[in-house]
Coordinates of C-alpha atoms in Angstrom, one line a residue:
X1 CA -27.5 12.6 -37.7
X2 CA -29.4 11.5 -40.8
X3 CA -32.9 12.9 -41.4
X4 CA -34.3 9.4 -42.1
X5 CA -33.7 8.3 -38.5
X6 CA -36.3 5.7 -37.4
X7 CA -36.6 4.3 -33.9
X8 CA -37.7 0.8 -34.9
X9 CA -34.3 -0.9 -34.5
X10 CA -33.5 1.1 -31.4
X11 CA -36.9 0.1 -29.9
X12 CA -36.1 -3.6 -30.3
X13 CA -32.7 -3.0 -28.6
X14 CA -34.3 -1.2 -25.7
X15 CA -37.0 -3.9 -25.4
X16 CA -34.4 -6.6 -25.2
X17 CA -32.4 -4.6 -22.6
X18 CA -35.3 -4.3 -20.1
X19 CA -36.3 -7.9 -20.7
X20 CA -32.7 -9.0 -19.9
X21 CA -32.3 -10.6 -23.3
X22 CA -29.7 -8.2 -24.8
X23 CA -26.8 -10.2 -26.2
X24 CA -23.2 -8.8 -25.9
X25 CA -22.9 -8.0 -29.6
X26 CA -26.3 -6.3 -29.5
X27 CA -25.2 -4.3 -26.4
X28 CA -22.2 -3.1 -28.3
X29 CA -24.5 -2.1 -31.2
X30 CA -26.7 -0.1 -28.8
X31 CA -23.7 1.7 -27.2
X32 CA -22.3 2.7 -30.5
X33 CA -25.7 4.0 -31.7
X34 CA -26.2 6.1 -28.5
X35 CA -22.7 7.6 -28.7
X36 CA -23.1 8.5 -32.4
X37 CA -26.6 9.8 -32.5
X38 CA -28.1 12.4 -30.2
X39 CA -31.7 11.6 -31.3
X40 CA -31.1 7.9 -30.5
X41 CA -29.8 8.9 -27.0
X42 CA -32.9 11.1 -26.4
X43 CA -35.2 8.3 -27.5
X44 CA -33.4 5.8 -25.3
X45 CA -33.6 8.1 -22.2
X46 CA -37.3 8.8 -22.7
X47 CA -38.0 5.1 -23.2
X48 CA -36.1 4.2 -20.0
X49 CA -37.7 7.0 -18.0
X50 CA -41.2 5.9 -18.9
X51 CA -40.3 2.3 -18.2
X52 CA -39.0 3.4 -14.8
X53 CA -42.3 5.3 -14.1
X54 CA -44.4 2.3 -15.0
X55 CA -42.3 -0.1 -12.9
X56 CA -41.9 2.1 -9.9
X57 CA -42.8 0.1 -6.8
X58 CA -41.1 0.9 -3.4
X59 CA -42.2 -2.4 -2.0
X60 CA -38.9 -3.9 -3.0
X61 CA -36.1 -1.3 -3.5
X62 CA -34.4 -3.4 -6.2
X63 CA -33.3 -1.5 -9.3
X64 CA -33.3 -2.2 -13.0
X65 CA -30.1 -3.6 -14.6
X66 CA -27.7 -0.9 -15.6
X67 CA -27.2 -0.2 -19.3
X68 CA -23.7 -1.6 -20.3
X69 CA -21.4 1.4 -20.5
X70 CA -24.1 3.9 -19.6
X71 CA -24.0 4.3 -15.8
X72 CA -26.2 7.4 -15.9
X73 CA -29.2 5.4 -17.1
X74 CA -32.4 6.1 -15.1
X75 CA -32.9 3.5 -12.4
X76 CA -36.0 2.4 -10.6
X77 CA -37.2 -0.3 -8.2
X78 CA -38.8 -3.3 -9.7
X79 CA -42.4 -4.3 -9.3
X80 CA -42.6 -7.4 -7.1
X81 CA -44.2 -9.8 -9.5
X82 CA -43.8 -13.6 -9.8
X83 CA -42.2 -14.9 -13.0
X84 CA -44.5 -16.1 -15.7
X85 CA -46.7 -12.9 -15.6
X86 CA -48.9 -14.2 -12.8
X87 CA -51.8 -12.1 -11.9
X88 CA -51.7 -13.3 -8.4
X89 CA -49.8 -11.3 -5.7
X90 CA -47.0 -13.4 -4.1
X91 CA -46.9 -14.0 -0.3
X92 CA -44.0 -13.0 1.8
X93 CA -41.9 -9.9 2.4
X94 CA -40.1 -8.0 -0.4
X95 CA -36.8 -9.5 0.8
X96 CA -38.3 -13.0 0.7
X97 CA -39.5 -12.4 -2.9
X98 CA -36.0 -11.2 -3.9
X99 CA -34.4 -14.3 -2.4
X100 CA -36.9 -16.6 -4.1
X101 CA -36.2 -14.9 -7.4
X102 CA -39.8 -13.8 -7.8
X103 CA -39.0 -10.1 -8.5
X104 CA -39.1 -9.2 -12.2
X105 CA -39.4 -6.2 -14.5
X106 CA -42.4 -5.4 -16.5
X107 CA -42.6 -7.0 -19.9
X108 CA -42.0 -4.7 -22.8
X109 CA -45.6 -5.0 -23.8
X110 CA -46.6 -3.3 -20.6
X111 CA -43.6 -0.9 -20.2
X112 CA -43.5 0.3 -23.8
X113 CA -46.8 -0.2 -25.5
X114 CA -48.8 0.8 -22.4
X115 CA -46.6 3.7 -21.5
X116 CA -44.4 5.2 -24.2
X117 CA -46.5 4.6 -27.3
X118 CA -49.7 5.3 -25.5
X119 CA -48.2 8.3 -23.6
X120 CA -50.4 7.8 -20.7
X121 CA -48.0 9.6 -18.4
X122 CA -47.8 12.5 -20.8
X123 CA -51.6 12.8 -21.1
X124 CA -51.8 12.8 -17.3
X125 CA -49.2 15.5 -17.1
X126 CA -51.0 17.6 -19.7
X127 CA -54.3 17.5 -17.8
X128 CA -52.5 18.3 -14.5
X129 CA -50.8 21.3 -16.1
X130 CA -54.0 22.5 -17.6
X131 CA -55.5 22.7 -14.1
X132 CA -52.4 24.2 -12.4
X133 CA -51.3 26.5 -15.2
X134 CA -47.6 25.6 -14.8
X135 CA -45.9 24.7 -18.1
X136 CA -42.6 23.8 -16.3
X137 CA -43.9 21.0 -14.1
X138 CA -42.4 17.5 -14.9
X139 CA -44.7 14.6 -15.9
X140 CA -46.0 12.9 -12.7
X141 CA -44.4 9.7 -11.5
X142 CA -46.6 6.8 -10.7
X143 CA -47.0 7.1 -6.9
X144 CA -45.6 4.5 -4.6
X145 CA -48.3 2.9 -2.4
X146 CA -48.0 1.6 1.1
X147 CA -47.6 -2.1 1.0
X148 CA -50.1 -4.3 2.7
X149 CA -49.0 -5.5 6.1
X150 CA -48.0 -9.1 7.0
X151 CA -50.9 -11.3 8.0
X152 CA -51.0 -14.7 9.7
X153 CA -53.4 -15.7 6.9
X154 CA -51.1 -14.7 4.1
X155 CA -52.4 -11.3 3.0
X156 CA -51.3 -10.7 -0.6
X157 CA -48.8 -8.0 -1.0
X158 CA -48.6 -6.6 -4.5
X159 CA -52.2 -6.6 -5.5
X160 CA -53.9 -3.5 -6.9
X161 CA -57.4 -4.7 -7.6
X162 CA -60.1 -7.3 -6.5
X163 CA -62.3 -9.4 -8.7
X164 CA -65.7 -8.5 -7.5
X165 CA -67.9 -10.0 -10.2
X166 CA -67.6 -12.8 -12.8
X167 CA -70.1 -13.7 -15.5
X168 CA -69.1 -16.8 -17.6
X169 CA -65.6 -15.5 -17.8
X170 CA -63.2 -17.5 -20.0
X171 CA -59.6 -16.5 -19.4
X172 CA -56.3 -16.8 -21.2
X173 CA -53.4 -16.9 -18.7
X174 CA -49.7 -17.6 -19.1
X175 CA -49.5 -19.8 -16.0
X176 CA -52.8 -21.5 -16.3
X177 CA -54.2 -20.0 -13.0
X178 CA -57.6 -18.4 -13.3
X179 CA -58.6 -15.3 -11.2
X180 CA -61.5 -16.2 -8.9
X181 CA -64.2 -14.2 -7.3
X182 CA -62.7 -12.1 -4.5
X183 CA -59.1 -12.6 -5.7
X184 CA -56.6 -9.8 -5.1
X185 CA -54.6 -9.5 -8.3
X186 CA -51.2 -8.0 -9.4
X187 CA -50.3 -5.6 -12.1
X188 CA -50.0 -7.5 -15.3
X189 CA -51.8 -8.6 -18.4
X190 CA -55.4 -9.7 -18.5
X191 CA -56.8 -11.6 -21.5
X192 CA -60.5 -12.4 -21.5
X193 CA -61.6 -14.6 -24.3
X194 CA -65.3 -14.2 -23.5
X195 CA -67.7 -13.4 -20.7
X196 CA -67.5 -10.4 -18.3
X197 CA -65.5 -9.4 -15.2
X198 CA -65.6 -6.5 -12.8
X199 CA -62.5 -5.3 -10.9
X200 CA -62.4 -3.0 -7.9
X201 CA -59.1 -1.1 -7.7
X202 CA -57.8 -0.2 -4.3
X203 CA -57.9 3.5 -5.5
X204 CA -61.7 3.3 -5.7
X205 CA -62.0 2.8 -9.5
X206 CA -64.4 0.1 -10.6
X207 CA -63.7 -1.3 -14.1
X208 CA -66.0 -3.7 -15.9
X209 CA -64.9 -5.4 -19.1
X210 CA -66.3 -7.8 -21.6
X211 CA -64.4 -10.3 -23.8
X212 CA -62.7 -10.6 -26.1
X213 CA -60.4 -8.2 -24.2
X214 CA -56.7 -7.7 -23.8
X215 CA -55.3 -5.2 -21.4
X216 CA -52.5 -4.4 -18.9
X217 CA -53.2 -3.4 -15.4
X218 CA -50.3 -1.0 -15.0
X219 CA -51.1 0.5 -11.6
X220 CA -54.0 1.7 -9.4
X221 CA -54.0 4.8 -11.6
X222 CA -53.7 3.5 -15.2
X223 CA -54.7 0.7 -17.6
X224 CA -53.4 0.0 -21.1
X225 CA -56.0 -1.6 -23.4
X226 CA -55.1 -3.4 -26.7
X227 CA -58.7 -4.3 -27.4
X228 CA -62.0 -4.8 -25.5
X229 CA -65.2 -3.2 -24.2
X230 CA -64.7 -1.4 -20.9
X231 CA -66.7 0.7 -18.4
X232 CA -65.0 2.7 -15.7
X233 CA -66.5 4.4 -12.7
X234 CA -64.0 6.8 -11.1
X235 CA -64.8 8.5 -7.8
X236 CA -63.5 12.0 -7.0
X237 CA -60.6 10.7 -4.8
X238 CA -59.3 8.6 -7.8
X239 CA -59.6 11.3 -10.5
X240 CA -56.7 11.3 -12.8
X241 CA -57.2 7.6 -13.8
X242 CA -55.8 7.0 -17.3
X243 CA -56.9 4.5 -19.9
X244 CA -54.4 4.3 -22.8
X245 CA -54.3 2.3 -26.0
X246 CA -51.4 2.2 -28.5
X247 CA -52.5 5.4 -30.2
X248 CA -54.9 7.1 -27.9
X249 CA -55.4 7.9 -24.2
X250 CA -58.0 9.2 -21.8
X251 CA -57.6 11.2 -18.6
X252 CA -60.5 11.1 -16.2
X253 CA -61.7 13.7 -13.7
X254 CA -64.1 11.6 -11.8
X255 CA -66.3 10.0 -14.4
X256 CA -68.4 7.1 -15.7
X257 CA -67.1 6.3 -19.1
X258 CA -67.8 3.5 -21.7
X259 CA -64.9 2.6 -24.0
X260 CA -64.7 0.2 -26.9
X261 CA -61.2 -0.3 -28.3
X262 CA -60.6 -2.1 -31.6
X263 CA -57.4 -4.0 -32.4
X264 CA -56.4 -1.3 -34.9
X265 CA -56.6 1.4 -32.2
X266 CA -59.9 2.9 -33.2
X267 CA -61.8 3.8 -30.1
X268 CA -65.4 4.7 -29.4
X269 CA -66.3 6.2 -26.1
X270 CA -69.1 7.8 -24.2
X271 CA -69.0 9.9 -21.0
X272 CA -72.1 8.9 -19.0
X273 CA -71.2 11.2 -16.2
X274 CA -68.4 13.7 -15.3
X275 CA -65.5 14.9 -17.5
X276 CA -62.8 13.2 -19.5
X277 CA -60.0 14.4 -21.7
X278 CA -59.1 12.3 -24.7
X279 CA -56.2 12.5 -27.1
X280 CA -54.8 11.0 -30.3
X281 CA -51.0 10.5 -30.1
X282 CA -48.4 11.2 -32.7
X283 CA -45.4 8.9 -33.6
X284 CA -43.4 10.3 -30.6
X285 CA -46.3 9.5 -28.2
X286 CA -47.3 13.2 -27.7
X287 CA -50.9 14.2 -27.7
X288 CA -51.3 15.6 -31.3
X289 CA -55.1 16.2 -30.9
X290 CA -57.1 16.3 -27.7
X291 CA -60.6 17.2 -26.6
X292 CA -62.4 17.6 -23.3
X293 CA -65.7 15.7 -23.3
X294 CA -68.4 16.4 -20.7
X295 CA -71.7 15.2 -22.2
X296 CA -73.6 12.0 -23.0
X297 CA -72.8 11.8 -26.7
X298 CA -70.8 9.1 -28.4
X299 CA -67.4 10.0 -29.9
X300 CA -65.0 8.2 -32.2
X301 CA -61.2 8.4 -32.0
X302 CA -59.7 7.3 -35.3
X303 CA -55.9 7.1 -35.5
X304 CA -56.0 6.4 -39.2
X305 CA -57.6 9.8 -39.9
X306 CA -56.3 11.6 -36.8
X307 CA -59.8 12.8 -36.0
X308 CA -62.0 12.9 -32.9
X309 CA -65.6 13.1 -34.2
X310 CA -69.1 12.8 -32.7
X311 CA -70.7 9.6 -34.0
X312 CA -73.9 9.8 -36.0
X313 CA -77.3 8.4 -35.0
X314 CA -77.5 4.7 -34.3
X315 CA -77.0 2.5 -31.2
X316 CA -73.5 1.8 -29.9
X317 CA -73.3 -1.0 -27.3
X318 CA -71.3 -0.3 -24.2
X319 CA -70.7 -2.3 -21.1
X320 CA -73.3 -2.1 -18.5
X321 CA -72.6 0.4 -15.7
X322 CA -73.7 -1.8 -12.8
X323 CA -71.7 -4.8 -11.4
X324 CA -74.9 -6.4 -10.2
X325 CA -76.9 -6.4 -7.0
X326 CA -75.2 -6.9 -3.6
X327 CA -76.0 -10.1 -1.7
X328 CA -78.2 -9.9 1.4
X329 CA -76.7 -10.8 4.8
X330 CA -77.8 -14.3 5.9
X331 CA -78.0 -14.7 9.7
X332 CA -78.3 -17.8 11.7
X333 CA -81.4 -18.1 13.9
X334 CA -79.3 -17.7 17.1
X335 CA -77.4 -14.6 16.1
X336 CA -79.6 -11.9 17.7
X337 CA -79.8 -13.9 21.0
X338 CA -76.0 -14.2 21.1
X339 CA -75.6 -10.5 20.7
X340 CA -78.1 -9.8 23.5
X341 CA -76.3 -12.3 25.8
X342 CA -73.2 -10.0 25.4
X343 CA -75.2 -7.2 27.1
X344 CA -75.1 -4.3 24.6
X345 CA -76.3 -0.8 25.7
X346 CA -77.6 -0.2 22.1
X347 CA -78.6 -2.7 19.4
X348 CA -80.1 -1.7 16.0
X349 CA -81.2 -4.5 13.6
X350 CA -82.8 -2.3 10.9
X351 CA -85.7 -4.7 10.5
X352 CA -88.3 -1.9 10.8
X353 CA -88.5 1.8 10.6
X354 CA -90.6 3.9 12.9
X355 CA -91.2 7.7 12.9
X356 CA -88.2 8.5 10.7
X357 CA -85.8 6.3 12.5
X358 CA -84.7 2.7 13.3
X359 CA -85.6 1.6 16.8
X360 CA -83.1 0.4 19.4
X361 CA -83.8 -3.3 20.3
X362 CA -82.7 -2.5 23.9
X363 CA -85.5 -1.3 26.1
X364 CA -85.5 2.5 26.4
X365 CA -82.7 3.1 24.0
X366 CA -82.7 5.9 21.4
X367 CA -83.6 5.3 17.7
X368 CA -81.1 6.0 14.9
X369 CA -82.5 9.1 13.2
X370 CA -82.5 8.9 9.4
X371 CA -81.0 11.7 7.3
X372 CA -81.1 11.6 3.5
X373 CA -82.1 8.6 1.4
X374 CA -81.1 5.9 3.8
X375 CA -83.5 3.0 3.7
X376 CA -83.8 -0.7 4.6
X377 CA -83.9 -3.6 2.2
X378 CA -84.5 -7.4 2.4
X379 CA -86.8 -10.1 1.1
X380 CA -90.1 -10.7 2.9
X381 CA -89.5 -12.9 5.9
X382 CA -85.7 -12.6 5.6
X383 CA -83.2 -10.5 7.4
X384 CA -83.3 -6.7 6.6
X385 CA -80.4 -4.3 6.4
X386 CA -79.9 -0.6 5.9
X387 CA -78.6 0.8 2.6
X388 CA -76.6 4.0 2.1
X389 CA -76.8 5.0 -1.6
X390 CA -73.7 6.1 -3.5
X391 CA -73.0 9.8 -4.2
X392 CA -75.4 11.1 -1.6
X393 CA -73.3 13.0 0.9
X394 CA -76.3 13.9 3.1
X395 CA -77.2 10.2 3.9
X396 CA -76.4 9.1 7.5
X397 CA -77.9 8.0 10.8
X398 CA -77.4 9.5 14.3
X399 CA -78.7 9.3 17.8
X400 CA -79.2 13.0 18.4
X401 CA -78.4 14.2 21.9
X402 CA -78.6 10.7 23.5
X403 CA -75.2 10.1 25.2
X404 CA -73.3 7.1 26.6
X405 CA -70.6 7.1 29.3
X406 CA -67.6 5.3 27.8
X407 CA -64.7 4.7 30.0
X408 CA -61.2 3.2 29.6
X409 CA -62.0 0.6 32.2
X410 CA -63.7 -1.8 31.5
X411 CA -63.6 -0.5 27.9
X412 CA -66.2 -0.2 25.2
X413 CA -67.0 -1.8 21.8
X414 CA -68.8 -1.2 18.5
X415 CA -69.9 -4.2 16.5
X416 CA -71.5 -4.3 13.0
X417 CA -71.7 -6.0 9.6
X418 CA -70.8 -3.9 6.5
X419 CA -70.8 -4.4 2.7
X420 CA -69.0 -1.7 0.7
X421 CA -69.9 -1.1 -2.9
X422 CA -66.2 -0.3 -3.8
X423 CA -62.9 0.8 -2.3
X424 CA -63.5 4.3 -0.9
X425 CA -62.5 6.4 2.1
X426 CA -65.8 6.1 4.0
X427 CA -66.8 6.4 7.6
X428 CA -68.6 3.4 9.0
X429 CA -69.4 4.6 12.6
X430 CA -68.1 7.3 14.9
X431 CA -68.5 8.2 18.6
X432 CA -68.6 12.0 19.0
X433 CA -68.5 14.2 22.1
X434 CA -71.6 16.2 23.0
X435 CA -72.1 19.2 20.6
X436 CA -71.7 21.6 23.4
X437 CA -68.1 20.4 24.0
X438 CA -67.0 20.9 20.4
X439 CA -64.7 23.9 20.0
X440 CA -66.1 26.5 17.6
X441 CA -65.3 26.3 13.9
X442 CA -66.5 24.2 10.9
X443 CA -63.5 21.8 11.1
X444 CA -64.3 20.7 14.6
X445 CA -67.6 19.2 13.5
X446 CA -65.5 16.3 12.3
X447 CA -63.9 15.6 15.7
X448 CA -64.6 12.2 17.2
X449 CA -63.2 10.2 20.1
X450 CA -63.6 6.8 18.4
X451 CA -64.3 5.9 14.8
X452 CA -64.1 3.0 12.3
X453 CA -63.7 3.8 8.6
X454 CA -62.7 2.2 5.3
X455 CA -59.5 3.2 3.5
X456 CA -58.6 3.6 -0.1
X457 CA -55.4 4.5 -2.0
X458 CA -55.0 8.3 -1.7
X459 CA -52.2 10.5 -2.7
X460 CA -52.6 12.7 0.4
X461 CA -52.9 9.9 3.0
X462 CA -50.5 7.7 4.9
X463 CA -53.3 5.1 5.3
X464 CA -53.1 1.5 4.1
X465 CA -55.3 1.1 1.0
X466 CA -58.1 -1.4 1.3
X467 CA -57.8 -1.7 5.0
X468 CA -60.3 -1.0 7.9
X469 CA -59.0 1.8 10.2
X470 CA -59.8 2.3 13.8
X471 CA -58.8 5.7 15.1
X472 CA -59.0 7.1 18.7
X473 CA -58.6 10.7 19.9
X474 CA -58.7 11.6 23.5
X475 CA -59.2 14.4 24.1
X476 CA -60.9 15.1 20.7
X477 CA -58.5 17.3 18.7
X478 CA -56.6 17.4 15.4
X479 CA -53.1 17.0 16.6
X480 CA -53.0 13.4 18.0
X481 CA -54.6 10.2 16.7
X482 CA -54.0 6.6 17.6
X483 CA -54.5 4.3 14.6
X484 CA -55.1 0.6 14.1
X485 CA -55.2 -0.7 10.5
X486 CA -56.5 -4.1 9.6
X487 CA -54.0 -6.6 8.3
X488 CA -56.4 -7.9 5.7
X489 CA -58.0 -6.0 2.8
X490 CA -61.8 -5.9 2.8
X491 CA -63.6 -7.1 -0.3
X492 CA -66.3 -4.9 -2.0
X493 CA -69.6 -6.5 -2.6
X494 CA -69.0 -8.9 0.3
X495 CA -70.3 -8.8 3.9
X496 CA -67.7 -8.4 6.7
X497 CA -68.0 -8.6 10.4
X498 CA -66.3 -5.9 12.4
X499 CA -65.6 -5.3 16.1
X500 CA -63.7 -2.2 17.1
X501 CA -63.1 -1.8 20.8
X502 CA -61.1 -0.4 23.8
X503 CA -59.8 -2.9 26.3
X504 CA -57.3 -2.2 29.1
X505 CA -55.5 0.7 27.5
X506 CA -55.4 -1.0 24.0
X507 CA -57.4 -0.5 20.8
X508 CA -58.4 -3.8 19.2
X509 CA -59.7 -4.4 15.7
X510 CA -61.5 -7.7 14.8
X511 CA -62.3 -8.5 11.2
X512 CA -64.5 -11.5 10.3
X513 CA -64.1 -13.1 13.8
X514 CA -60.4 -12.8 14.1
X515 CA -58.2 -10.3 16.0
X516 CA -56.4 -8.4 13.2
X517 CA -54.4 -5.8 15.1
X518 CA -54.1 -4.2 18.5
X519 CA -52.2 -1.1 19.6
X520 CA -51.4 0.5 23.0
X521 CA -53.1 3.8 23.6
X522 CA -52.3 6.9 25.7
X523 CA -52.7 5.8 29.4
X524 CA -54.0 9.3 30.2
X525 CA -57.1 9.0 28.0
X526 CA -60.1 10.7 29.6
X527 CA -63.5 9.2 30.1
X528 CA -66.0 10.5 27.5
X529 CA -69.8 11.0 27.0
X530 CA -70.5 10.2 23.4
X531 CA -73.2 10.2 20.8
X532 CA -73.4 7.9 17.8
X533 CA -73.1 8.8 14.1
X534 CA -73.3 6.1 11.4
X535 CA -72.2 6.3 7.8
X536 CA -70.7 9.8 7.8
X537 CA -67.8 11.8 9.1
X538 CA -70.0 14.5 10.6
X539 CA -73.6 14.8 11.7
X540 CA -74.0 18.3 10.4
X541 CA -76.4 17.9 7.4
X542 CA -75.2 21.2 5.9
X543 CA -71.5 20.3 5.9
X544 CA -70.6 18.7 2.6
X545 CA -66.8 19.2 2.8
X546 CA -65.2 15.7 2.7
X547 CA -68.0 14.0 4.6
X548 CA -66.7 10.5 3.8
X549 CA -70.2 9.2 3.4
X550 CA -70.5 5.5 3.3
X551 CA -71.8 3.8 0.2
X552 CA -73.0 0.3 0.8
X553 CA -75.0 -1.7 3.3
X554 CA -74.8 -2.1 7.1
X555 CA -76.5 -4.3 9.6
X556 CA -76.6 -5.6 13.2
X557 CA -75.0 -2.5 14.8
X558 CA -74.4 -3.0 18.5
X559 CA -72.7 -0.6 21.1
X560 CA -71.3 -2.0 24.3
X561 CA -70.0 -0.3 27.5
X562 CA -67.5 -3.0 27.9
X563 CA -65.1 -4.9 25.6
X564 CA -66.0 -8.2 24.1
X565 CA -63.9 -11.3 24.6
X566 CA -62.3 -13.1 21.6
X567 CA -64.7 -16.0 22.2
X568 CA -67.7 -13.7 22.1
X569 CA -66.5 -12.1 18.8
X570 CA -65.9 -15.5 17.2
X571 CA -69.3 -16.8 18.4
X572 CA -71.1 -13.9 16.9
X573 CA -69.3 -14.3 13.6
X574 CA -70.0 -18.0 13.4
X575 CA -73.7 -17.7 14.3
X576 CA -74.1 -15.1 11.6
X577 CA -72.5 -17.3 8.9
X578 CA -74.1 -20.6 10.1
X579 CA -76.5 -22.4 7.6

C-alpha cells in the first residue's frame, strides 16, 4: 500500500454505488482497488457501515444493492422515501411503496456528508462511552421507530417531524412541493432561501431555522447542516440529539442551543441551557478536538485553524428561542350547552378561578385544585383555558378525595381539548383509585385505572410516537395494561378534541370528532371509585420521578358516568369549531 493513498477517487466510486449509478467498468475498478489495498477496503467498509446506519428504517425490510463481487458488504433496509427527494411522507403500506417503486436509498449528500464526513455517529458514540465508561461498546445504530398505523384519512407513514410555524418562508425543493403548516415531513434535504420555519420532531426536539439554510433531516435523532442559523430545544427524553456539519458535530444532553453554520464549516454556537459536547473532526471523520460546553458564552469552531475558542465581546445574532404564542381555543356559542345536554357528572371550563381552584360547572361538584404555576389565559370577553408551563414538574390539577363510581356498564368517558407545545410523553388526564387502596411504595403512586397521555419517540418504549394513548388497568397494577393508540399523529401548537371512554367492554378513542381506534378489554374488569388528576402522572407533589407533566394548554374538561354516542362526540367537535 502506498503512503500517498487518498480516498477521493474511492469516495466517488462508493457514492456512485449507493446511488445506483456505478457502471460495469467502474465496478471492476472498485473491486480491483478493494482487493489490492487494505486501506481502501477499510475505508469502503466504514463508508457502507455509516451509510447503513443512516438509512436504517425497519418500515420496509428492503436491503441495499449488494456490492458486485463483495457479498459480505454490510446491508441495511432502505428508508421508504418517494423518488425526487420529496419531503412528504408517502401514503400506503411499506409493501405498497415497494410495488410502486417509491422506496429509494439516501442520496450521497445525506449518507456521506451528513454521516461519514461529519462523524455524527462517532460523536454520539463518544458521548455515550464517556457516560458509561466502556471503551469497547460499538457506535450506536440509528434506532428503528414504530411506523405510524394505517388510517382511513391517509396518515403519513415515514414522517419524522411536523412544520409547526412558518414566517415568510421561501423554499427550494426538488419536486416543487412546498411544506405547509402542520405538514408531516420525511427525512431528506431542506433548503430555505429566506424566512423562518420551526419543526417539531416526533422525538420531542424543536428545531427553528432561518434562511438561507441548507440541511438534511437524517432521523429523529440527528440533523446535518451545510449552512444556516439554527436553534434547538431538546428535552431530557430526546437527549443525544446530534447536529453535524461537514467538519464539526455537536452532541446534546438536553439543551437549548443556538448554532450558526457558515458554508466553509465555521460554526458559532451558544448553549442557552443544559450541556452540549462539540467536536472538530479530522480527515477520517474522527473527533480530533472536543469540548463540553455548559454555560451561556459564545464559542467558535474553526476547521481552518482546528480550534474551539470563546468569542470576544460583541453581539452575535442567534435564532429566537420561541416558536411564537399558541392560538386560543375558539368555541361556538352553543358548545357549553351541547356538553351539558350530554349529562356530565363533572365539567370544568377554566373561565374563572376561586379559592385556589377551578370550579365545577355542575352543581355541587368538586373544584380542580391547583398545584404549581398552573393558570388560566384568554382575551377579555373570550373563552379562557388553563395553561401548564413547560419544565415545571409540580404543575397539575386534582380533585382531592372526591370520588366517582365508574362502572363497566353503561361505561364512562373523559372529554377535553388540548394543545401540546411539542411532542413529549405527557399525561393529559388520569382516573386514580382512592389513596387508601394504593399498595404501599413510591411506584404505586403512579397507578391509575384509566388515563389518556401523549406519546413521543422513546428508546425505552413500545409506544407509537406522536400518538394519543388511552390505557386501562383493572385492577390497578403494573403487570397488565390495555392500550389504545390513535391512528393519527397530533400536531403541536394546534388544538385537538379528545374523547376517551369505556363502552360495553371496549375502550374507544375519538380524536377531532372521529373514532380513531377501539379495543376489547378484559370482561372481568372490576367497578372502581376514582379521583381525577389532570396534567401529571401522579398527584404526589413531592414525587418528581418521571411525572410526565403536561406542557401546553387544556380546556373544556368533562367527566361522564356513561359513554358518549358517536353523534354526540361529532356534535361537540363541530360546535366548538363553528364560526
